[in-house]
mmCIF file of C-alpha atoms in Angstrom:
data_model
loop_
_atom_site.group_PDB
_atom_site.id
_atom_site.type_symbol
_atom_site.label_atom_id
_atom_site.label_comp_id
_atom_site.label_asym_id
_atom_site.label_seq_id
_atom_site.Cartn_x
_atom_site.Cartn_y
_atom_site.Cartn_z
ATOM 1 C CA MET A 1 195.957 -112.239 -101.522
ATOM 2 C CA ALA A 2 198.497 -114.508 -102.595
ATOM 3 C CA LEU A 3 201.866 -113.989 -100.525
ATOM 4 C CA THR A 4 205.069 -115.642 -100.984
ATOM 5 C CA PRO A 5 207.165 -116.999 -98.040
ATOM 6 C CA GLY A 6 208.684 -114.246 -97.730
ATOM 7 C CA GLU A 7 206.000 -112.291 -97.227
ATOM 8 C CA SER A 8 204.126 -114.500 -95.172
ATOM 9 C CA ASP A 9 207.044 -114.250 -92.767
ATOM 10 C CA ARG A 10 207.492 -110.496 -92.365
ATOM 11 C CA LEU A 11 203.832 -110.316 -91.938
ATOM 12 C CA LEU A 12 204.644 -112.393 -88.660
ATOM 13 C CA LEU A 13 207.528 -110.461 -87.507
ATOM 14 C CA PHE A 14 205.490 -107.396 -87.880
ATOM 15 C CA THR A 15 202.577 -108.998 -85.974
ATOM 16 C CA GLN A 16 205.074 -109.829 -83.188
ATOM 17 C CA ALA A 17 206.721 -106.762 -83.189
ATOM 18 C CA GLN A 18 203.177 -104.864 -82.868
ATOM 19 C CA LEU A 19 202.318 -106.650 -79.339
ATOM 20 C CA ALA A 20 205.803 -105.850 -78.002
ATOM 21 C CA ARG A 21 205.113 -102.269 -78.860
ATOM 22 C CA ALA A 22 201.756 -102.811 -77.689
ATOM 23 C CA ARG A 23 203.484 -104.181 -73.944
ATOM 24 C CA ARG A 24 206.272 -101.665 -73.924
ATOM 25 C CA GLU A 25 203.940 -98.835 -74.392
ATOM 26 C CA ARG A 26 201.741 -100.424 -71.010
ATOM 27 C CA GLY A 27 204.864 -100.193 -69.106
ATOM 28 C CA LEU A 28 205.816 -104.226 -69.449
ATOM 29 C CA ARG A 29 209.060 -105.082 -70.104
ATOM 30 C CA LEU A 30 210.043 -106.991 -72.968
ATOM 31 C CA ASN A 31 211.257 -110.867 -72.567
ATOM 32 C CA VAL A 32 213.448 -112.330 -75.783
ATOM 33 C CA PRO A 33 210.792 -112.835 -78.556
ATOM 34 C CA GLU A 34 209.334 -109.847 -77.913
ATOM 35 C CA ALA A 35 212.560 -107.640 -77.950
ATOM 36 C CA THR A 36 214.015 -109.825 -80.836
ATOM 37 C CA ALA A 37 210.920 -109.192 -83.065
ATOM 38 C CA TYR A 38 210.869 -105.754 -81.722
ATOM 39 C CA ILE A 39 214.531 -105.108 -82.747
ATOM 40 C CA ALA A 40 214.499 -107.003 -86.047
ATOM 41 C CA ASP A 41 210.752 -105.169 -87.554
ATOM 42 C CA ALA A 42 212.273 -101.741 -87.029
ATOM 43 C CA VAL A 43 215.577 -103.284 -89.121
ATOM 44 C CA CYS A 44 212.838 -103.930 -91.915
ATOM 45 C CA GLU A 45 211.502 -100.988 -91.825
ATOM 46 C CA MET A 46 214.507 -98.566 -91.914
ATOM 47 C CA ALA A 47 215.843 -100.557 -94.814
ATOM 48 C CA ARG A 48 212.619 -100.124 -96.434
ATOM 49 C CA ASP A 49 212.985 -96.190 -96.020
ATOM 50 C CA GLY A 50 216.543 -96.544 -97.635
ATOM 51 C CA LEU A 51 218.991 -96.302 -95.202
ATOM 52 C CA ASP A 52 221.858 -98.461 -95.538
ATOM 53 C CA LEU A 53 223.354 -101.288 -93.833
ATOM 54 C CA PRO A 54 225.776 -99.582 -91.458
ATOM 55 C CA THR A 55 223.617 -97.223 -90.426
ATOM 56 C CA VAL A 56 220.723 -99.560 -89.824
ATOM 57 C CA ARG A 57 223.001 -102.326 -87.358
ATOM 58 C CA GLU A 58 224.072 -98.883 -85.481
ATOM 59 C CA ARG A 59 220.225 -97.437 -84.951
ATOM 60 C CA ALA A 60 219.127 -100.579 -84.097
ATOM 61 C CA LYS A 61 221.519 -101.256 -81.142
ATOM 62 C CA HIS A 62 219.594 -97.586 -79.298
ATOM 63 C CA LEU A 63 216.363 -99.007 -79.615
ATOM 64 C CA LEU A 64 215.987 -100.686 -76.257
ATOM 65 C CA GLY A 65 217.403 -100.299 -73.448
ATOM 66 C CA ILE A 66 218.566 -102.749 -70.391
ATOM 67 C CA ALA A 67 215.378 -101.156 -68.765
ATOM 68 C CA ASP A 68 212.984 -101.958 -71.668
ATOM 69 C CA VAL A 69 213.620 -105.787 -70.982
ATOM 70 C CA LEU A 70 213.304 -108.298 -67.964
ATOM 71 C CA PRO A 71 216.399 -108.574 -66.312
ATOM 72 C CA GLU A 72 217.525 -112.246 -68.224
ATOM 73 C CA VAL A 73 217.562 -110.301 -71.560
ATOM 74 C CA PRO A 74 220.461 -109.082 -72.226
ATOM 75 C CA ASP A 75 222.427 -112.439 -71.140
ATOM 76 C CA LEU A 76 220.522 -114.612 -73.559
ATOM 77 C CA MET A 77 220.357 -112.109 -76.429
ATOM 78 C CA THR A 78 223.868 -111.387 -77.727
ATOM 79 C CA ASP A 79 222.730 -110.675 -81.161
ATOM 80 C CA VAL A 80 219.899 -110.086 -83.388
ATOM 81 C CA ARG A 81 219.295 -111.458 -86.705
ATOM 82 C CA VAL A 82 217.400 -110.832 -89.807
ATOM 83 C CA GLU A 83 216.924 -110.926 -93.276
ATOM 84 C CA ALA A 84 216.170 -107.512 -94.265
ATOM 85 C CA ARG A 85 215.880 -106.251 -98.233
ATOM 86 C CA PHE A 86 217.544 -103.122 -99.365
ATOM 87 C CA ASP A 87 217.732 -101.043 -102.666
ATOM 88 C CA ASP A 88 220.510 -102.770 -103.569
ATOM 89 C CA GLY A 89 219.411 -106.469 -102.255
ATOM 90 C CA THR A 90 218.670 -108.703 -99.475
ATOM 91 C CA ARG A 91 220.736 -108.827 -96.814
ATOM 92 C CA LEU A 92 221.738 -110.547 -93.791
ATOM 93 C CA VAL A 93 221.551 -107.847 -90.559
ATOM 94 C CA VAL A 94 223.271 -108.730 -87.708
ATOM 95 C CA VAL A 95 223.016 -106.211 -84.492
ATOM 96 C CA SER A 96 225.048 -106.769 -82.063
ATOM 97 C CA ASP A 97 225.566 -105.387 -78.607
ATOM 98 C CA PRO A 98 221.272 -105.012 -79.072
ATOM 99 C CA PHE A 99 221.120 -102.743 -76.213
ATOM 100 C CA CYS A 100 223.997 -101.041 -76.318
ATOM 101 C CA MET A 101 225.730 -103.180 -72.799
ATOM 102 C CA GLY A 102 229.661 -102.704 -74.378
ATOM 103 C CA LEU A 103 230.514 -105.780 -75.044
ATOM 104 C CA HIS A 104 234.543 -104.922 -75.239
ATOM 105 C CA PRO A 105 237.059 -106.278 -73.255
ATOM 106 C CA GLN A 106 237.519 -104.899 -69.787
ATOM 107 C CA ASP A 107 238.246 -106.169 -66.444
ATOM 108 C CA GLY A 108 241.179 -107.946 -68.183
ATOM 109 C CA GLY A 109 238.758 -109.586 -70.226
ATOM 110 C CA VAL A 110 239.742 -110.883 -73.729
ATOM 111 C CA ALA A 111 238.715 -109.703 -76.854
ATOM 112 C CA PRO A 112 236.734 -112.093 -79.089
ATOM 113 C CA LEU A 113 238.642 -113.031 -82.744
ATOM 114 C CA GLY A 114 237.570 -110.156 -84.845
ATOM 115 C CA ASP A 115 234.635 -110.638 -86.770
ATOM 116 C CA LEU A 116 234.291 -108.821 -90.569
ATOM 117 C CA SER A 117 231.247 -108.779 -93.357
ATOM 118 C CA LEU A 118 231.502 -109.517 -96.450
ATOM 119 C CA ASP A 119 229.561 -108.936 -99.720
ATOM 120 C CA VAL A 120 228.214 -112.156 -101.557
ATOM 121 C CA THR A 121 227.313 -112.046 -104.949
ATOM 122 C CA ASN A 122 225.233 -115.022 -106.760
ATOM 123 C CA GLU A 123 226.541 -115.412 -110.275
ATOM 124 C CA ALA A 124 224.591 -118.071 -111.095
ATOM 125 C CA GLU A 125 221.098 -118.664 -112.624
ATOM 126 C CA THR A 126 220.154 -120.459 -109.343
ATOM 127 C CA ALA A 127 220.224 -120.256 -105.545
ATOM 128 C CA ILE A 128 223.147 -121.074 -104.020
ATOM 129 C CA ALA A 129 223.123 -122.497 -100.183
ATOM 130 C CA LEU A 130 226.016 -121.990 -97.848
ATOM 131 C CA SER A 131 226.095 -123.819 -94.393
ATOM 132 C CA SER A 132 227.768 -122.668 -90.859
ATOM 133 C CA HIS A 133 231.215 -124.045 -91.241
ATOM 134 C CA ILE A 134 232.366 -124.200 -94.551
ATOM 135 C CA HIS A 135 235.832 -122.365 -95.365
ATOM 136 C CA LEU A 136 234.723 -119.208 -97.251
ATOM 137 C CA ALA A 137 237.223 -118.856 -99.294
ATOM 138 C CA GLU A 138 236.497 -122.087 -100.813
ATOM 139 C CA VAL A 139 232.683 -121.429 -101.372
ATOM 140 C CA ASN A 140 230.724 -122.285 -105.315
ATOM 141 C CA PRO A 141 233.184 -121.417 -107.799
ATOM 142 C CA ARG A 142 229.957 -119.185 -109.204
ATOM 143 C CA LEU A 143 230.224 -117.020 -105.949
ATOM 144 C CA ARG A 144 231.333 -113.594 -106.676
ATOM 145 C CA LEU A 145 233.623 -112.764 -103.261
ATOM 146 C CA ASP A 146 236.676 -111.190 -101.700
ATOM 147 C CA ARG A 147 238.416 -114.882 -101.310
ATOM 148 C CA SER A 148 241.814 -113.519 -99.429
ATOM 149 C CA ALA A 149 239.479 -111.522 -97.191
ATOM 150 C CA ALA A 150 237.310 -114.863 -96.516
ATOM 151 C CA PHE A 151 240.537 -116.913 -96.407
ATOM 152 C CA GLY A 152 240.721 -118.936 -92.903
ATOM 153 C CA ARG A 153 237.036 -118.004 -92.139
ATOM 154 C CA ARG A 154 233.266 -119.008 -91.756
ATOM 155 C CA LEU A 155 229.831 -117.653 -91.670
ATOM 156 C CA ALA A 156 229.185 -116.409 -88.043
ATOM 157 C CA ILE A 157 225.626 -118.109 -87.749
ATOM 158 C CA PRO A 158 224.220 -120.761 -85.296
ATOM 159 C CA SER A 159 225.696 -124.164 -86.183
ATOM 160 C CA GLY A 160 224.431 -126.299 -89.101
ATOM 161 C CA ALA A 161 222.508 -123.563 -90.072
ATOM 162 C CA THR A 162 222.344 -122.585 -94.045
ATOM 163 C CA ILE A 163 222.189 -119.415 -95.700
ATOM 164 C CA TRP A 164 220.409 -119.291 -99.148
ATOM 165 C CA ILE A 165 221.688 -116.573 -101.555
ATOM 166 C CA GLY A 166 219.176 -116.446 -104.639
ATOM 167 C CA ALA A 167 220.347 -116.204 -108.416
ATOM 168 C CA GLN A 168 221.989 -113.029 -108.910
ATOM 169 C CA GLU A 169 221.360 -111.854 -105.787
ATOM 170 C CA THR A 170 224.340 -109.903 -103.078
ATOM 171 C CA VAL A 171 223.964 -109.829 -100.033
ATOM 172 C CA THR A 172 226.082 -109.030 -96.979
ATOM 173 C CA LEU A 173 227.502 -111.920 -95.129
ATOM 174 C CA PRO A 174 228.617 -111.889 -90.817
ATOM 175 C CA THR A 175 231.927 -113.896 -90.736
ATOM 176 C CA THR A 176 234.408 -114.865 -87.991
ATOM 177 C CA PRO A 177 237.534 -116.909 -88.087
ATOM 178 C CA LEU A 178 238.183 -120.625 -88.127
ATOM 179 C CA ARG A 179 238.438 -121.969 -84.481
ATOM 180 C CA GLY A 180 240.665 -124.926 -83.231
ATOM 181 C CA GLU A 181 243.461 -126.249 -85.180
ATOM 182 C CA ARG A 182 242.723 -123.685 -88.161
ATOM 183 C CA VAL A 183 243.504 -126.787 -90.548
ATOM 184 C CA VAL A 184 241.451 -127.230 -93.872
ATOM 185 C CA ILE A 185 242.271 -130.347 -95.757
ATOM 186 C CA GLY A 186 240.543 -131.913 -98.913
ATOM 187 C CA ASN A 187 237.584 -129.826 -99.347
ATOM 188 C CA THR A 188 238.339 -128.663 -102.784
ATOM 189 C CA GLY A 189 241.921 -130.133 -102.916
ATOM 190 C CA LEU A 190 243.034 -126.426 -103.712
ATOM 191 C CA VAL A 191 243.418 -125.213 -99.705
ATOM 192 C CA ASN A 192 245.383 -128.065 -97.882
ATOM 193 C CA GLY A 193 247.003 -126.776 -95.001
ATOM 194 C CA SER A 194 247.457 -124.018 -91.833
ATOM 195 C CA VAL A 195 245.095 -121.605 -92.800
ATOM 196 C CA ASP A 196 248.032 -119.377 -91.041
ATOM 197 C CA ASP A 197 250.736 -120.750 -92.991
ATOM 198 C CA PRO A 198 251.473 -117.904 -95.339
ATOM 199 C CA ASP A 199 252.456 -120.293 -98.229
ATOM 200 C CA VAL A 200 249.225 -122.141 -97.859
ATOM 201 C CA ARG A 201 247.709 -118.895 -98.265
ATOM 202 C CA ALA A 202 249.499 -117.607 -101.078
ATOM 203 C CA GLN A 203 249.500 -120.989 -103.016
ATOM 204 C CA ALA A 204 245.455 -121.570 -102.588
ATOM 205 C CA LEU A 205 244.409 -118.239 -103.163
ATOM 206 C CA THR A 206 246.772 -118.754 -106.515
ATOM 207 C CA ALA A 207 244.880 -121.748 -107.316
ATOM 208 C CA LEU A 208 241.410 -120.807 -106.919
ATOM 209 C CA ARG A 209 241.909 -117.714 -109.453
ATOM 210 C CA ARG A 210 243.776 -120.635 -112.031
ATOM 211 C CA CYS A 211 240.943 -122.414 -111.689
ATOM 212 C CA GLY A 212 237.939 -120.228 -112.530
ATOM 213 C CA TYR A 213 236.537 -118.952 -109.207
ATOM 214 C CA LEU A 214 235.097 -115.963 -108.951
ATOM 215 C CA ASP A 215 236.749 -113.628 -107.047
ATOM 216 C CA ILE A 216 237.089 -109.916 -106.174
ATOM 217 C CA VAL A 217 241.023 -108.556 -106.050
ATOM 218 C CA ASP A 218 241.557 -104.522 -104.961
ATOM 219 C CA GLY A 219 238.222 -104.085 -105.874
ATOM 220 C CA VAL A 220 238.327 -105.430 -109.108
ATOM 221 C CA GLY A 221 236.378 -108.684 -110.243
ATOM 222 C CA VAL A 222 238.814 -111.616 -111.519
ATOM 223 C CA ASN A 223 237.200 -114.472 -113.585
ATOM 224 C CA ASN A 224 233.892 -114.688 -114.965
ATOM 225 C CA ARG A 225 230.739 -116.587 -115.436
ATOM 226 C CA ALA A 226 232.449 -119.645 -118.528
ATOM 227 C CA ASP A 227 235.547 -119.378 -116.090
ATOM 228 C CA ALA A 228 232.967 -120.299 -113.188
ATOM 229 C CA GLU A 229 231.328 -122.958 -115.236
ATOM 230 C CA SER A 230 235.102 -124.415 -115.731
ATOM 231 C CA ALA A 231 235.852 -124.442 -112.200
ATOM 232 C CA VAL A 232 232.164 -126.283 -111.561
ATOM 233 C CA ALA A 233 233.152 -128.746 -114.234
ATOM 234 C CA ARG A 234 236.127 -129.849 -112.332
ATOM 235 C CA LEU A 235 234.775 -130.415 -109.421
ATOM 236 C CA VAL A 236 231.826 -132.395 -110.239
ATOM 237 C CA ALA A 237 234.534 -134.721 -112.833
ATOM 238 C CA GLU A 238 236.900 -134.785 -110.139
ATOM 239 C CA ARG A 239 233.779 -136.277 -107.664
ATOM 240 C CA ARG A 240 232.618 -138.292 -109.366
ATOM 241 C CA GLY A 241 236.281 -139.751 -110.258
ATOM 242 C CA GLN A 242 236.062 -140.235 -106.293
ATOM 243 C CA SER A 243 233.082 -142.171 -106.180
#
């Protein structure tokens, strides 16, 4: 039986989850790999059953409690991430607070900067990679997303990690605000300055749309494939001129 790499990974995850389920049934408390596989496998199966992403994400938070895992696991496992195939495409599912510990500000705690999930569609004929710290508003012109919502944000994935989006594929990706000084200079040449400056933001978004970047404004697509290809050609020409 010939399996794709993705199918092989899915079978490996299922095997790990089966081991975790068997150990839990014997009354053993799960460690980090076991708890991760247990939740991730359930996410994939719920997606296969036709449930939508928000429902899957919420149900996944209630699969295990702190009594089901070793004492140190909740501190080590702040989220579970797995790519699952839904009826409308493959999506990265991020299950935050997987043991429903209630990671909310309390006792004077500080709330984290707001996270946001964005739908991204690759309208190219080839896969496109996104790295962890790229400014999302400036990503490949052939990717259609709400660039206004993405302005000042990056992917909420580990530093140095990369996510591939297949041709004609739509994925939902977790994002988080840029940290530090929040100044972007030189990525595409269309955003130069503080992402918190309203003028920088307005000028950059106007320039991105004028150059042909695929965008979504008020739920409506802006620009088409030909516009995006023109934007790519411009970027390639500029980079050749700089070399």
